[in-house]
Short mmCIF file of C-alpha atoms in Angstrom, two decimals:
data_model
loop_
_atom_site.label_atom_id
_atom_site.label_comp_id
_atom_site.label_asym_id
_atom_site.label_seq_id
_atom_site.Cartn_x
_atom_site.Cartn_y
_atom_site.Cartn_z
CA MET A 1 11.80 -32.19 3.55
CA ASN A 2 8.20 -32.08 2.33
CA HIS A 3 7.34 -32.39 -1.35
CA LEU A 4 4.41 -31.39 -3.52
CA THR A 5 4.01 -31.94 -7.24
CA ALA A 6 2.60 -29.32 -9.57
CA SER A 7 1.42 -30.64 -12.92
CA CYS A 8 -1.00 -29.89 -15.71
CA HIS A 9 -3.81 -32.12 -16.98
CA CYS A 10 -1.88 -33.59 -19.91
CA LYS A 11 1.28 -34.01 -17.76
CA GLN A 12 3.39 -32.15 -20.28
CA PHE A 13 4.55 -30.09 -17.30
CA SER A 14 5.40 -31.62 -13.94
CA TYR A 15 7.47 -30.02 -11.22
CA GLN A 16 8.48 -31.15 -7.75
CA ILE A 17 8.11 -28.43 -5.13
CA ASN A 18 10.66 -28.95 -2.39
CA ILE A 19 9.62 -27.34 0.89
CA PRO A 20 12.24 -26.81 3.63
CA GLU A 21 11.61 -28.36 7.04
CA ASP A 22 11.34 -24.97 8.73
CA VAL A 23 8.26 -24.05 6.71
CA SER A 24 5.25 -24.61 8.93
CA PHE A 25 1.81 -25.51 7.62
CA PRO A 26 -0.85 -24.48 7.01
CA VAL A 27 0.16 -21.29 5.20
CA SER A 28 -2.36 -18.45 5.53
CA GLU A 29 -3.80 -17.48 2.15
CA THR A 30 -6.70 -15.49 0.72
CA THR A 31 -8.65 -15.78 -2.49
CA CYS A 32 -8.16 -13.06 -5.11
CA SER A 33 -11.19 -11.83 -7.07
CA CYS A 34 -9.52 -9.05 -9.05
CA ASP A 35 -10.53 -8.53 -12.68
CA ALA A 36 -7.01 -9.37 -13.87
CA CYS A 37 -7.05 -12.82 -12.27
CA ARG A 38 -10.59 -13.48 -13.41
CA TYR A 39 -10.21 -12.73 -17.11
CA ARG A 40 -6.89 -14.50 -17.57
CA THR A 41 -8.14 -17.69 -15.93
CA GLY A 42 -11.90 -17.80 -16.50
CA GLN A 43 -12.30 -18.48 -12.78
CA ILE A 44 -14.36 -16.22 -10.52
CA CYS A 45 -11.35 -16.02 -8.18
CA ILE A 46 -8.05 -17.78 -7.56
CA LEU A 47 -6.35 -19.30 -4.53
CA THR A 48 -2.63 -20.00 -4.49
CA LEU A 49 0.23 -21.38 -2.45
CA SER A 50 2.91 -18.73 -2.15
CA ALA A 51 6.24 -19.86 -3.52
CA LYS A 52 7.97 -17.14 -1.56
CA LEU A 53 6.87 -18.81 1.65
CA THR A 54 7.74 -22.30 0.45
CA ARG A 55 10.92 -20.96 -1.19
CA SER A 56 10.27 -23.17 -4.17
CA ILE A 57 10.37 -20.86 -7.18
CA PRO A 58 10.96 -22.63 -10.51
CA SER A 59 13.90 -21.60 -12.64
CA PRO A 60 13.47 -19.80 -15.98
CA GLU A 61 14.44 -23.06 -17.71
CA ASP A 62 11.62 -24.93 -15.96
CA LEU A 63 9.13 -22.22 -16.83
CA LYS A 64 10.08 -22.37 -20.52
CA LYS A 65 8.04 -25.58 -20.67
CA LEU A 66 4.91 -23.47 -20.17
CA SER A 67 3.24 -20.75 -22.21
CA ARG A 68 3.25 -17.32 -20.59
CA TYR A 69 1.15 -14.19 -20.57
CA ASP A 70 2.58 -10.92 -19.28
CA GLN A 71 0.33 -8.20 -18.00
CA LYS A 72 1.28 -4.77 -16.66
CA CYS A 73 -0.83 -3.90 -13.62
CA GLY A 74 -1.47 -0.69 -11.75
CA PHE A 75 -0.78 -2.02 -8.30
CA ALA A 76 2.10 -3.41 -6.31
CA ILE A 77 1.83 -6.47 -4.11
CA GLU A 78 3.97 -6.95 -1.04
CA GLN A 79 4.22 -10.08 1.03
CA ASP A 80 5.85 -10.57 4.39
CA THR A 81 8.72 -13.05 4.57
CA LEU A 82 8.34 -16.31 6.43
CA PRO A 83 8.68 -15.83 10.22
CA ASP A 84 11.72 -17.45 11.82
CA GLY A 85 11.58 -20.53 13.99
CA GLU A 86 8.33 -21.26 15.73
CA GLU A 87 6.75 -17.85 15.14
CA ASP A 88 3.12 -17.86 14.15
CA ASN A 89 2.72 -17.47 10.40
CA ASN A 90 -0.41 -15.32 10.88
CA ASP A 91 -0.09 -11.61 11.39
CA SER A 92 -2.27 -9.41 13.54
CA GLN A 93 -4.74 -9.08 10.68
CA GLY A 94 -5.51 -12.79 10.57
CA GLY A 95 -2.87 -13.68 7.99
CA LEU A 96 -4.14 -11.19 5.42
CA ASN A 97 -0.68 -9.96 4.53
CA LYS A 98 -0.67 -10.96 0.90
CA TYR A 99 -2.07 -7.66 -0.38
CA SER A 100 -0.88 -5.46 2.45
CA SER A 101 0.26 -2.65 0.15
CA ASN A 102 -1.52 -1.67 -3.02
CA THR A 103 -0.76 1.54 -4.86
CA THR A 104 -1.50 2.76 -8.34
CA CYS A 105 2.13 2.70 -9.32
CA GLY A 106 1.91 0.94 -12.67
CA GLY A 107 5.20 -0.79 -11.93
CA THR A 108 4.14 -4.40 -11.60
CA ILE A 109 4.21 -7.17 -14.18
CA ILE A 110 2.01 -10.20 -13.51
CA THR A 111 2.93 -13.24 -15.56
CA SER A 112 0.65 -16.25 -15.87
CA PHE A 113 2.25 -19.55 -16.80
CA PHE A 114 -0.05 -22.16 -18.31
CA CYS A 115 0.25 -25.33 -20.33
CA GLY A 116 -0.12 -24.47 -24.00
CA LYS A 117 -1.60 -27.89 -24.73
CA CYS A 118 -4.24 -28.48 -22.03
CA GLY A 119 -4.61 -24.96 -20.64
CA THR A 120 -3.91 -25.69 -16.98
CA LYS A 121 -3.03 -22.50 -15.12
CA VAL A 122 0.04 -23.60 -13.16
CA TYR A 123 2.02 -20.69 -11.78
CA LEU A 124 1.73 -16.96 -11.24
CA GLN A 125 4.68 -14.61 -10.93
CA VAL A 126 4.78 -10.98 -9.85
CA ALA A 127 7.80 -8.93 -10.88
CA SER A 128 8.86 -5.31 -11.07
CA LEU A 129 9.65 -3.68 -14.41
CA THR A 130 13.29 -4.66 -13.81
CA ASP A 131 12.17 -8.32 -14.05
CA GLU A 132 13.14 -8.98 -10.45
CA VAL A 133 10.73 -11.62 -9.15
CA GLU A 134 8.96 -10.40 -6.02
CA ILE A 135 6.41 -13.16 -5.52
CA GLY A 136 5.71 -16.57 -7.00
CA MET A 137 2.42 -18.39 -6.52
CA TRP A 138 1.43 -21.96 -7.35
CA MET A 139 -2.17 -22.41 -8.43
CA LEU A 140 -3.76 -24.72 -5.89
CA GLY A 141 -5.67 -26.60 -8.58
CA CYS A 142 -2.49 -27.97 -10.18
CA LEU A 143 -1.04 -29.40 -6.95
CA ASP A 144 -1.24 -33.14 -6.41
CA ARG A 145 -2.76 -32.76 -2.93
CA LEU A 146 -3.88 -30.19 -0.38
CA PHE A 147 -2.77 -32.08 2.73
CA LEU A 148 0.60 -33.27 4.03
CA GLU A 149 1.44 -35.99 6.52
CA VAL A 150 3.40 -34.34 9.34
CA ASP A 151 4.29 -36.42 12.40
CA GLY A 152 1.50 -38.82 11.59
CA LYS A 153 -1.08 -36.04 11.28
CA LYS A 154 -2.89 -34.85 8.18
CA ILE A 155 -2.16 -31.11 7.87
CA PRO A 156 -3.70 -28.80 5.23
CA ILE A 157 -1.14 -26.85 3.21
CA VAL A 158 -3.24 -23.68 3.21
CA ASP A 159 -5.51 -22.03 5.74
CA VAL A 160 -8.04 -19.84 3.94
CA GLN A 161 -8.41 -16.57 5.86
CA GLY A 162 -10.70 -14.58 3.61
CA HIS A 163 -11.32 -12.94 0.25
CA HIS A 164 -9.57 -10.02 -1.44
CA PHE A 165 -10.33 -7.49 -4.20
CA LEU A 166 -14.05 -8.00 -3.76
CA ASP A 167 -14.89 -4.55 -5.10
CA ASP A 168 -14.03 -5.81 -8.58
CA THR A 169 -16.79 -8.41 -8.18
CA VAL A 170 -19.51 -5.78 -7.55
CA ASP A 171 -21.75 -8.45 -5.99
CA GLY A 172 -19.23 -10.09 -3.64
CA GLY A 173 -18.39 -13.05 -5.86
CA ILE A 174 -17.20 -16.13 -4.02
CA SER A 175 -17.64 -14.49 -0.60
CA ASN A 176 -21.40 -14.99 -1.00
CA ILE A 177 -20.86 -18.73 -0.92
CA TRP A 178 -17.56 -19.62 0.74
CA ARG A 179 -18.40 -17.97 4.06
CA THR A 180 -16.59 -20.16 6.57
CA SER A 181 -13.48 -22.34 6.56
CA ASN A 182 -12.92 -24.91 9.30
CA GLY A 183 -15.65 -23.20 11.28
CA LYS A 184 -14.19 -19.67 11.19
CA GLN A 185 -15.82 -16.75 9.41
CA LEU A 186 -13.91 -15.70 6.30
CA LYS A 187 -13.01 -12.02 6.07
CA LYS A 188 -14.02 -9.76 3.21
CA TYR A 189 -11.62 -7.16 1.86
CA HIS A 190 -11.01 -5.13 -1.22
CA ASP A 191 -7.87 -3.03 -1.43
CA GLY A 192 -5.17 -3.61 1.18
CA LEU A 193 -6.92 -4.17 4.48
CA VAL A 194 -9.99 -2.08 3.67
CA GLU A 195 -13.07 -4.10 4.53
CA TRP A 196 -15.41 -4.58 1.58
CA GLU A 197 -18.87 -3.06 1.71
CA PRO A 198 -21.58 -4.57 -0.51
CA HIS A 199 -22.88 -2.42 -3.35
CA GLN A 200 -26.38 -1.21 -2.56
CA ASP A 201 -27.83 -0.41 -5.98
CA ILE A 202 -27.17 -3.31 -8.34
CA PRO A 203 -29.91 -3.14 -11.03
CA GLN A 204 -32.12 -6.21 -11.09
CA LYS A 205 -34.49 -5.24 -13.90
CA ILE A 206 -34.09 -7.40 -16.98
CA ARG A 207 -33.58 -5.58 -20.27
CA PRO A 208 -34.59 -7.75 -23.24
CA ASP A 209 -32.43 -5.69 -25.65
CA GLU A 210 -29.30 -6.01 -23.50
CA MET A 211 -26.33 -8.17 -24.52
CA LEU A 212 -23.79 -9.79 -22.22
CA ASN A 213 -20.09 -9.67 -23.10
CA LEU A 214 -17.96 -12.77 -22.48
CA HIS A 215 -14.23 -12.30 -22.97
CA CYS A 216 -10.80 -13.35 -21.79
CA LYS A 217 -8.10 -10.91 -20.65
CA CYS A 218 -6.45 -10.42 -24.06
CA LYS A 219 -9.85 -10.54 -25.84
CA ALA A 220 -8.81 -13.17 -28.35
CA PHE A 221 -12.14 -14.62 -27.18
CA ASP A 222 -14.71 -11.84 -27.21
CA VAL A 223 -18.39 -12.62 -27.82
CA TYR A 224 -21.84 -11.27 -27.02
CA VAL A 225 -24.81 -13.19 -25.65
CA ARG A 226 -28.42 -12.16 -26.19
CA ARG A 227 -31.29 -12.87 -23.88
CA PRO A 228 -32.74 -16.36 -24.49
CA LYS A 229 -35.04 -16.67 -27.48
CA PRO A 230 -35.92 -20.34 -27.60
CA SER A 231 -38.57 -21.75 -29.88
CA LEU A 232 -41.64 -22.67 -27.86
CA PRO A 233 -42.69 -25.07 -26.56
CA LEU A 234 -39.39 -25.90 -24.88
CA PRO A 235 -38.12 -29.48 -25.10
CA GLU A 236 -38.78 -31.71 -22.11
CA GLY A 237 -36.06 -31.46 -19.48
CA CYS A 238 -34.79 -28.13 -20.89
CA TYR A 239 -32.72 -26.63 -18.08
CA TRP A 240 -30.35 -24.30 -19.93
CA TYR A 241 -33.08 -21.66 -20.35
CA GLN A 242 -34.33 -20.57 -16.97
CA HIS A 243 -36.96 -18.49 -15.19
CA PRO A 244 -38.14 -15.76 -14.83
CA LEU A 245 -40.38 -15.72 -17.88
CA ASP A 246 -41.43 -12.68 -19.87
CA ASP A 247 -45.07 -11.95 -20.70
CA LYS A 248 -44.88 -14.44 -23.60
CA GLY A 249 -43.61 -17.23 -21.37
CA ILE A 250 -40.02 -17.14 -22.66
CA PRO A 251 -37.23 -17.72 -20.11
CA GLN A 252 -34.71 -14.91 -19.69
CA ARG A 253 -31.70 -16.44 -17.94
CA TYR A 254 -29.15 -19.21 -18.48
CA MET A 255 -28.35 -22.11 -16.17
CA ALA A 256 -25.14 -21.85 -14.13
CA SER A 257 -23.85 -24.64 -11.94
CA TRP A 258 -20.81 -26.03 -10.15
CA CYS A 259 -18.43 -28.91 -10.85
CA SER A 260 -15.66 -30.28 -8.67
CA CYS A 261 -14.45 -33.05 -10.99
CA ASP A 262 -10.70 -33.56 -11.27
CA SER A 263 -10.77 -32.90 -15.01
CA CYS A 264 -12.32 -29.42 -14.59
CA ARG A 265 -9.94 -28.67 -11.74
CA LEU A 266 -6.82 -29.59 -13.67
CA THR A 267 -7.69 -28.17 -17.07
CA THR A 268 -8.58 -24.84 -15.46
CA GLY A 269 -6.12 -24.85 -12.55
CA SER A 270 -9.19 -24.01 -10.44
CA SER A 271 -8.39 -23.51 -6.78
CA LEU A 272 -11.92 -23.71 -5.38
CA PRO A 273 -13.86 -26.65 -3.98
CA ALA A 274 -16.01 -26.36 -7.12
CA HIS A 275 -15.69 -24.49 -10.42
CA PRO A 276 -18.67 -22.57 -11.91
CA TRP A 277 -19.88 -22.91 -15.50
CA VAL A 278 -22.82 -21.46 -17.43
CA GLN A 279 -24.63 -23.26 -20.27
CA ILE A 280 -25.48 -21.13 -23.30
CA PRO A 281 -26.88 -22.39 -26.62
CA PHE A 282 -24.71 -21.31 -29.56
CA ILE A 283 -27.74 -19.80 -31.29
CA ASP A 284 -27.68 -17.06 -28.63
CA ILE A 285 -23.98 -16.16 -29.05
CA PHE A 286 -22.68 -13.57 -31.52
CA ALA A 287 -19.37 -12.13 -32.65
CA SER A 288 -20.41 -8.53 -31.91
CA SER A 289 -23.16 -6.45 -30.31
CA SER A 290 -24.16 -4.73 -33.57
CA PRO A 291 -27.83 -4.64 -34.63
CA ASN A 292 -27.28 -7.49 -37.13
CA PRO A 293 -24.45 -9.48 -35.56
CA THR A 294 -22.71 -12.49 -37.06
CA PRO A 295 -23.29 -15.77 -35.18
CA TYR A 296 -20.22 -16.90 -33.24
CA ILE A 297 -20.61 -20.45 -34.56
CA ASN A 298 -21.39 -20.75 -38.26
CA GLY A 299 -22.91 -24.12 -39.02
CA THR A 300 -22.86 -27.09 -36.68
CA MET A 301 -20.35 -27.18 -33.85
CA THR A 302 -18.31 -30.38 -33.51
CA SER A 303 -15.66 -31.48 -31.05
CA SER A 304 -13.01 -30.87 -33.73
CA THR A 305 -14.15 -27.35 -34.66
CA GLN A 306 -11.26 -24.90 -34.58
CA LEU A 307 -12.25 -21.61 -32.93
CA PRO A 308 -10.23 -18.43 -33.67
CA GLY A 309 -7.73 -17.56 -30.97
CA LEU A 310 -8.48 -20.70 -28.95
CA THR A 311 -6.61 -23.97 -28.44
CA LEU A 312 -8.61 -27.20 -28.65
CA TYR A 313 -7.82 -29.94 -26.13
CA TYR A 314 -9.32 -33.41 -25.73
CA SER A 315 -9.49 -33.79 -21.97
CA THR A 316 -11.12 -37.23 -22.25
CA PRO A 317 -8.83 -39.23 -24.59
CA SER A 318 -11.26 -42.14 -24.72
CA ASN A 319 -14.04 -39.85 -25.96
CA HIS A 320 -13.12 -37.35 -28.68
CA GLY A 321 -16.71 -36.19 -28.60
CA ILE A 322 -15.71 -34.08 -25.59
CA SER A 323 -13.41 -31.13 -26.09
CA ARG A 324 -12.23 -28.10 -24.14
CA TYR A 325 -10.93 -24.76 -25.32
CA HIS A 326 -8.63 -22.20 -23.74
CA CYS A 327 -7.21 -18.91 -25.01
CA SER A 328 -3.96 -19.50 -26.87
CA THR A 329 -2.59 -16.12 -25.74
CA CYS A 330 -3.62 -15.45 -22.12
CA GLY A 331 -4.56 -19.02 -21.19
CA ALA A 332 -8.08 -18.36 -19.92
CA SER A 333 -10.34 -21.42 -19.78
CA VAL A 334 -13.24 -20.73 -22.13
CA LEU A 335 -15.41 -23.64 -23.19
CA TYR A 336 -16.37 -27.25 -22.45
CA PHE A 337 -18.16 -28.97 -25.32
CA ASP A 338 -19.93 -32.32 -25.57
CA GLU A 339 -20.85 -33.44 -29.09
CA LYS A 340 -23.93 -35.23 -27.74
CA ARG A 341 -25.38 -31.76 -27.19
CA ASP A 342 -23.96 -29.97 -30.18
CA PHE A 343 -26.31 -27.00 -29.83
CA ILE A 344 -24.92 -25.77 -26.51
CA GLY A 345 -21.62 -24.72 -24.94
CA THR A 346 -20.56 -24.68 -21.30
CA PHE A 347 -18.60 -21.49 -20.61
CA ALA A 348 -16.41 -20.42 -17.70
CA VAL A 349 -18.43 -17.97 -15.57
CA GLY A 350 -15.38 -15.78 -14.85
CA LEU A 351 -15.44 -14.54 -18.46
CA ASN A 352 -18.69 -12.64 -18.03
CA ASP A 353 -18.27 -8.86 -18.04
CA SER A 354 -21.25 -7.23 -16.40
CA LEU A 355 -21.83 -4.18 -14.22
CA LEU A 356 -24.30 -6.42 -12.40
CA GLY A 357 -21.47 -8.45 -10.86
CA ILE A 358 -19.51 -11.66 -11.29
CA MET A 359 -22.33 -13.93 -10.12
CA ASN A 360 -24.66 -11.94 -12.39
CA THR A 361 -27.99 -13.28 -11.15
CA ASN A 362 -29.66 -10.97 -13.67
CA TRP A 363 -28.40 -13.23 -16.47
CA PHE A 364 -27.69 -16.54 -14.73
CA SER A 365 -30.02 -18.84 -12.86
CA TRP A 366 -27.76 -20.66 -10.41
CA TRP A 367 -28.40 -24.27 -9.54
CA THR A 368 -28.25 -24.31 -5.74
CA GLY A 369 -30.08 -27.57 -5.25
CA ASP A 370 -33.67 -28.56 -4.62
CA ASP A 371 -34.82 -31.00 -1.95
CA LYS A 372 -37.33 -32.44 -4.42
CA VAL A 373 -34.75 -33.07 -7.16
CA THR A 374 -31.98 -35.68 -7.16
CA MET A 375 -29.57 -33.53 -9.20
CA PRO A 376 -26.72 -32.64 -6.78
CA MET A 377 -25.76 -29.05 -5.99
CA ILE A 378 -22.21 -29.81 -7.07
CA ASN A 379 -21.34 -32.20 -9.87
CA ARG A 380 -18.76 -34.86 -8.90
CA ARG A 381 -18.81 -33.77 -5.27
CA ILE A 382 -16.91 -36.95 -4.47
CA ASP A 383 -13.80 -35.57 -6.21
CA GLY A 384 -14.07 -32.42 -4.12
CA VAL A 385 -14.33 -34.45 -0.91
CA LYS A 386 -11.23 -36.48 -1.81
CA ARG A 387 -9.30 -33.27 -2.36
CA TRP A 388 -10.68 -30.82 0.20
CA GLY A 389 -12.23 -33.10 2.80
CA GLU A 390 -15.84 -33.57 3.86
CA GLU A 391 -15.93 -30.55 6.20
CA THR A 392 -14.86 -28.03 3.56
CA MET A 393 -17.30 -29.39 0.99
CA ASP A 394 -20.11 -29.26 3.56
CA GLU A 395 -19.28 -25.63 4.37
CA PHE A 396 -19.18 -24.75 0.68
CA GLU A 397 -22.51 -26.47 0.00
CA ASP A 398 -24.13 -24.89 3.06
CA GLY A 399 -23.04 -21.47 1.82
CA LEU A 400 -24.32 -22.27 -1.66
CA LYS A 401 -27.71 -23.31 -0.27
CA GLU A 402 -28.02 -20.18 1.91
CA TRP A 403 -27.05 -17.96 -1.00
CA GLY A 404 -29.56 -19.68 -3.27
CA ILE A 405 -32.31 -18.93 -0.76
CA SER A 406 -31.19 -15.31 -0.35
CA ILE A 407 -31.35 -14.62 -4.11
CA GLY A 408 -34.67 -16.42 -4.54
CA GLN A 409 -33.30 -19.29 -6.62
CA ARG A 410 -33.93 -21.92 -3.99
CA THR A 411 -36.83 -22.40 -1.61
#
């Protein structure tokens, strides 16, 4: 019997997943970019290992060790059962059976289970209103490894087939970047097996008076960001305010970038080769969008500042100058803070709520590398390689580079 371990960053929760011998790997999976997943995690999409296929669903007693967030959704999810014997686990649609039936029935409860202390998103459960569990899904980011040794061979536990619910992204989200997996083209879908078509008329014009809403699913964290208004001249090495410039030479976008470090992966439960963050100075963040809004942070931010509705966690025990915050109610990852730069916060990109799309190139200037600069495209790429393998990280970086060129943020 094969075993995997699911655990959170602080190790308050640890669970051994026992997988029967007749379960064949890799299991076909797709990313999910729906709004519900995004706002209750802070991620731009999620990728899971289906417990129904592994038949390793934790008991209610085990799940009591985690915090939970219940959400009623307007769609039903069906998933085929594991084929018998040596049957191929992929269906005729390339394994895209996870969301094979979606209807506006309003009869589905999605429950997120996360560690109340460190915020790791661990497990996702779909149930009917009768509380009968229909599907269980382990967040890939909380698993101890993504490969198993089978008959002396290293086998991945999941085979990524494509991306789902892309219409919620507006701009295509992760499908812009993660285009291939093990050399095969990843499919793009929205609802059921309807192929996603890119939106044609996403506004690109920058409105100086516009404000950007950042919020989690339950809106315990709910703030508004103004366009950058830094004092000029900008300090040397200032990268958080980005081009383009207005007619006065003031930048109008914020720097967004990727990290694949184990700490980000575990504290978020992130299932991607790299997790995206955006850096925003606190001076540009407000508690409302009113004409004279109250600043979100009053006074100087410190690593011990308590923020309403959020749980503080020290992810680096040896350095209390670094702290992370997640929503105490829905569990969404919100903020990474380093006291050495007390004027700025690093926020989960998935929290941004914009009609311009998840990647929101109207507000964010994405770091997609520069051949003349030593700063890597992905921070702590080495951690991503150890987890995903060199080939997957190369494919992800190649997609990131191509996307950067296509949006004019890389030459």
